[in-house]
Amino acid sequence: MLKLIGVIVSILLIIVIFLRTPQENVGLSSFATKSDILGSPSSAERFLNILTVFGIAVYFGVALSLNLTS
């Protein structure tokens, strides 16, 4: 069960990292202005930052517990 959570969090982190675009790239901002899925570019960036930090914390927790049990 814990390994499954680790795999899901890993895939989620990969997706979130691919969604994050550099500031000079207009990919995220043009996407956000064409559709209201992510909201404004600043709120989308804030949401992705929070999601990334949460995902990394969960990933480290799962990895630590898996290493301690084996």
Tab-separated table of N, CA and C in Angstrom:
chain	number	residue	atom	x	y	z
A	1	MET	N	0.820	-1.193	0.000
A	1	MET	CA	0.000	0.000	0.000
A	1	MET	C	0.862	1.255	0.000
A	2	LEU	N	1.900	1.222	0.811
A	2	LEU	CA	2.788	2.378	0.890
A	2	LEU	C	3.563	2.573	-0.405
A	3	LYS	N	3.910	1.481	-1.055
A	3	LYS	CA	4.612	1.588	-2.343
A	3	LYS	C	3.710	2.198	-3.403
A	4	LEU	N	2.425	1.867	-3.368
A	4	LEU	CA	1.468	2.426	-4.315
A	4	LEU	C	1.331	3.939	-4.113
A	5	ILE	N	1.276	4.365	-2.867
A	5	ILE	CA	1.205	5.800	-2.575
A	5	ILE	C	2.472	6.486	-3.073
A	6	GLY	N	3.617	5.847	-2.884
A	6	GLY	CA	4.883	6.409	-3.361
A	6	GLY	C	4.910	6.573	-4.867
A	7	VAL	N	4.383	5.589	-5.590
A	7	VAL	CA	4.346	5.658	-7.052
A	7	VAL	C	3.405	6.779	-7.506
A	8	ILE	N	2.251	6.879	-6.865
A	8	ILE	CA	1.286	7.924	-7.237
A	8	ILE	C	1.857	9.305	-6.971
A	9	VAL	N	2.500	9.492	-5.833
A	9	VAL	CA	3.097	10.793	-5.510
A	9	VAL	C	4.237	11.111	-6.477
A	10	SER	N	5.012	10.112	-6.860
A	10	SER	CA	6.094	10.336	-7.812
A	10	SER	C	5.558	10.808	-9.158
A	11	ILE	N	4.509	10.157	-9.635
A	11	ILE	CA	3.907	10.565	-10.912
A	11	ILE	C	3.309	11.957	-10.802
A	12	LEU	N	2.663	12.250	-9.673
A	12	LEU	CA	2.103	13.583	-9.459
A	12	LEU	C	3.187	14.658	-9.487
A	13	LEU	N	4.322	14.371	-8.847
A	13	LEU	CA	5.421	15.343	-8.841
A	13	LEU	C	5.989	15.557	-10.241
A	14	ILE	N	6.090	14.508	-11.024
A	14	ILE	CA	6.578	14.654	-12.395
A	14	ILE	C	5.639	15.529	-13.200
A	15	ILE	N	4.335	15.315	-13.053
A	15	ILE	CA	3.352	16.130	-13.779
A	15	ILE	C	3.421	17.584	-13.341
A	16	VAL	N	3.530	17.817	-12.040
A	16	VAL	CA	3.590	19.194	-11.531
A	16	VAL	C	4.846	19.895	-12.033
A	17	ILE	N	5.967	19.193	-12.072
A	17	ILE	CA	7.208	19.801	-12.550
A	17	ILE	C	7.100	20.133	-14.033
A	18	PHE	N	6.437	19.289	-14.818
A	18	PHE	CA	6.237	19.603	-16.230
A	18	PHE	C	5.285	20.767	-16.425
A	19	LEU	N	4.340	20.960	-15.516
A	19	LEU	CA	3.414	22.096	-15.626
A	19	LEU	C	4.090	23.425	-15.332
A	20	ARG	N	5.119	23.374	-14.513
A	20	ARG	CA	5.821	24.606	-14.159
A	20	ARG	C	6.670	25.046	-15.347
A	21	THR	N	6.440	26.266	-15.793
A	21	THR	CA	7.200	26.807	-16.913
A	21	THR	C	8.019	27.990	-16.430
A	22	PRO	N	9.125	28.291	-17.084
A	22	PRO	CA	9.913	29.464	-16.690
A	22	PRO	C	9.110	30.753	-16.845
A	23	GLN	N	9.496	31.785	-16.098
A	23	GLN	CA	8.776	33.061	-16.115
A	23	GLN	C	8.772	33.702	-17.486
A	24	GLU	N	9.865	33.601	-18.223
A	24	GLU	CA	9.930	34.247	-19.525
A	24	GLU	C	9.137	33.515	-20.591
A	25	ASN	N	8.775	32.278	-20.315
A	25	ASN	CA	7.948	31.515	-21.248
A	25	ASN	C	6.488	31.894	-21.025
A	26	VAL	N	5.774	32.139	-22.085
A	26	VAL	CA	4.387	32.570	-21.953
A	26	VAL	C	3.418	31.401	-22.008
A	27	GLY	N	3.907	30.184	-21.931
A	27	GLY	CA	3.047	29.020	-22.052
A	27	GLY	C	1.960	28.977	-21.002
A	28	LEU	N	2.335	29.105	-19.732
A	28	LEU	CA	1.359	29.026	-18.656
A	28	LEU	C	0.456	30.244	-18.648
A	29	SER	N	1.008	31.417	-18.880
A	29	SER	CA	0.176	32.620	-18.835
A	29	SER	C	-0.797	32.674	-19.998
A	30	SER	N	-0.379	32.240	-21.183
A	30	SER	CA	-1.312	32.241	-22.308
A	30	SER	C	-2.369	31.171	-22.133
A	31	PHE	N	-2.003	30.043	-21.556
A	31	PHE	CA	-2.987	29.001	-21.282
A	31	PHE	C	-4.003	29.475	-20.257
A	32	ALA	N	-3.527	30.181	-19.236
A	32	ALA	CA	-4.415	30.639	-18.174
A	32	ALA	C	-5.354	31.738	-18.659
A	33	THR	N	-4.903	32.556	-19.602
A	33	THR	CA	-5.783	33.610	-20.089
A	33	THR	C	-6.800	33.073	-21.089
A	34	LYS	N	-6.483	31.989	-21.786
A	34	LYS	CA	-7.428	31.414	-22.748
A	34	LYS	C	-8.495	30.573	-22.062
A	35	SER	N	-8.163	29.978	-20.943
A	35	SER	CA	-9.135	29.179	-20.207
A	35	SER	C	-8.997	29.497	-18.727
A	36	ASP	N	-10.093	29.393	-18.012
A	36	ASP	CA	-10.072	29.703	-16.585
A	36	ASP	C	-9.824	28.472	-15.730
A	37	ILE	N	-9.127	27.479	-16.285
A	37	ILE	CA	-8.868	26.256	-15.530
A	37	ILE	C	-7.921	26.545	-14.362
A	38	LEU	N	-6.844	27.252	-14.625
A	38	LEU	CA	-5.857	27.519	-13.574
A	38	LEU	C	-6.021	28.897	-12.940
A	39	GLY	N	-6.891	29.726	-13.439
A	39	GLY	CA	-7.038	31.070	-12.908
A	39	GLY	C	-5.965	31.975	-13.481
A	40	SER	N	-5.610	33.007	-12.745
A	40	SER	CA	-4.578	33.918	-13.214
A	40	SER	C	-3.211	33.254	-13.113
A	41	PRO	N	-2.239	33.741	-13.886
A	41	PRO	CA	-0.902	33.114	-13.831
A	41	PRO	C	-0.269	33.140	-12.446
A	42	SER	N	-0.485	34.206	-11.688
A	42	SER	CA	0.122	34.264	-10.352
A	42	SER	C	-0.539	33.275	-9.396
A	43	SER	N	-1.859	33.125	-9.479
A	43	SER	CA	-2.512	32.149	-8.605
A	43	SER	C	-2.189	30.724	-9.040
A	44	ALA	N	-2.015	30.503	-10.345
A	44	ALA	CA	-1.622	29.173	-10.818
A	44	ALA	C	-0.222	28.829	-10.332
A	45	GLU	N	0.678	29.793	-10.368
A	45	GLU	CA	2.041	29.550	-9.889
A	45	GLU	C	2.046	29.272	-8.390
A	46	ARG	N	1.253	30.012	-7.641
A	46	ARG	CA	1.164	29.802	-6.191
A	46	ARG	C	0.610	28.411	-5.888
A	47	PHE	N	-0.432	28.013	-6.617
A	47	PHE	CA	-1.024	26.688	-6.426
A	47	PHE	C	-0.012	25.592	-6.746
A	48	LEU	N	0.733	25.757	-7.834
A	48	LEU	CA	1.736	24.753	-8.200
A	48	LEU	C	2.869	24.700	-7.183
A	49	ASN	N	3.243	25.854	-6.612
A	49	ASN	CA	4.274	25.869	-5.560
A	49	ASN	C	3.803	25.093	-4.332
A	50	ILE	N	2.571	25.334	-3.912
A	50	ILE	CA	2.029	24.641	-2.743
A	50	ILE	C	1.923	23.145	-3.021
A	51	LEU	N	1.434	22.794	-4.215
A	51	LEU	CA	1.302	21.386	-4.577
A	51	LEU	C	2.660	20.694	-4.636
A	52	THR	N	3.674	21.385	-5.128
A	52	THR	CA	5.016	20.810	-5.203
A	52	THR	C	5.593	20.560	-3.812
A	53	VAL	N	5.463	21.534	-2.926
A	53	VAL	CA	5.991	21.384	-1.563
A	53	VAL	C	5.263	20.258	-0.834
A	54	PHE	N	3.950	20.207	-0.982
A	54	PHE	CA	3.179	19.137	-0.340
A	54	PHE	C	3.572	17.774	-0.896
A	55	GLY	N	3.729	17.672	-2.199
A	55	GLY	CA	4.115	16.409	-2.821
A	55	GLY	C	5.495	15.950	-2.387
A	56	ILE	N	6.428	16.883	-2.295
A	56	ILE	CA	7.784	16.530	-1.854
A	56	ILE	C	7.772	16.060	-0.407
A	57	ALA	N	6.992	16.715	0.456
A	57	ALA	CA	6.908	16.307	1.859
A	57	ALA	C	6.318	14.904	1.982
A	58	VAL	N	5.252	14.636	1.229
A	58	VAL	CA	4.644	13.298	1.263
A	58	VAL	C	5.622	12.258	0.720
A	59	TYR	N	6.313	12.605	-0.362
A	59	TYR	CA	7.273	11.671	-0.958
A	59	TYR	C	8.385	11.322	0.038
A	60	PHE	N	8.932	12.340	0.707
A	60	PHE	CA	9.982	12.060	1.693
A	60	PHE	C	9.446	11.236	2.848
A	61	GLY	N	8.223	11.498	3.280
A	61	GLY	CA	7.632	10.708	4.352
A	61	GLY	C	7.462	9.255	3.961
A	62	VAL	N	6.964	9.010	2.763
A	62	VAL	CA	6.776	7.635	2.275
A	62	VAL	C	8.132	6.959	2.108
A	63	ALA	N	9.108	7.647	1.515
A	63	ALA	CA	10.425	7.056	1.309
A	63	ALA	C	11.095	6.724	2.644
A	64	LEU	N	10.956	7.609	3.612
A	64	LEU	CA	11.565	7.366	4.927
A	64	LEU	C	10.921	6.162	5.601
A	65	SER	N	9.599	6.081	5.553
A	65	SER	CA	8.933	4.960	6.192
A	65	SER	C	9.221	3.639	5.468
A	66	LEU	N	9.335	3.678	4.158
A	66	LEU	CA	9.685	2.462	3.419
A	66	LEU	C	11.107	2.001	3.745
A	67	ASN	N	12.014	2.955	3.907
A	67	ASN	CA	13.389	2.586	4.234
A	67	ASN	C	13.522	2.072	5.664
A	68	LEU	N	12.722	2.595	6.573
A	68	LEU	CA	12.803	2.136	7.946
A	68	LEU	C	12.179	0.757	8.144
A	69	THR	N	11.183	0.422	7.307
A	69	THR	CA	10.540	-0.893	7.454
A	69	THR	C	11.335	-2.010	6.784
A	70	SER	N	12.219	-1.675	5.872
A	70	SER	CA	12.957	-2.746	5.188
A	70	SER	C	14.326	-2.977	5.777
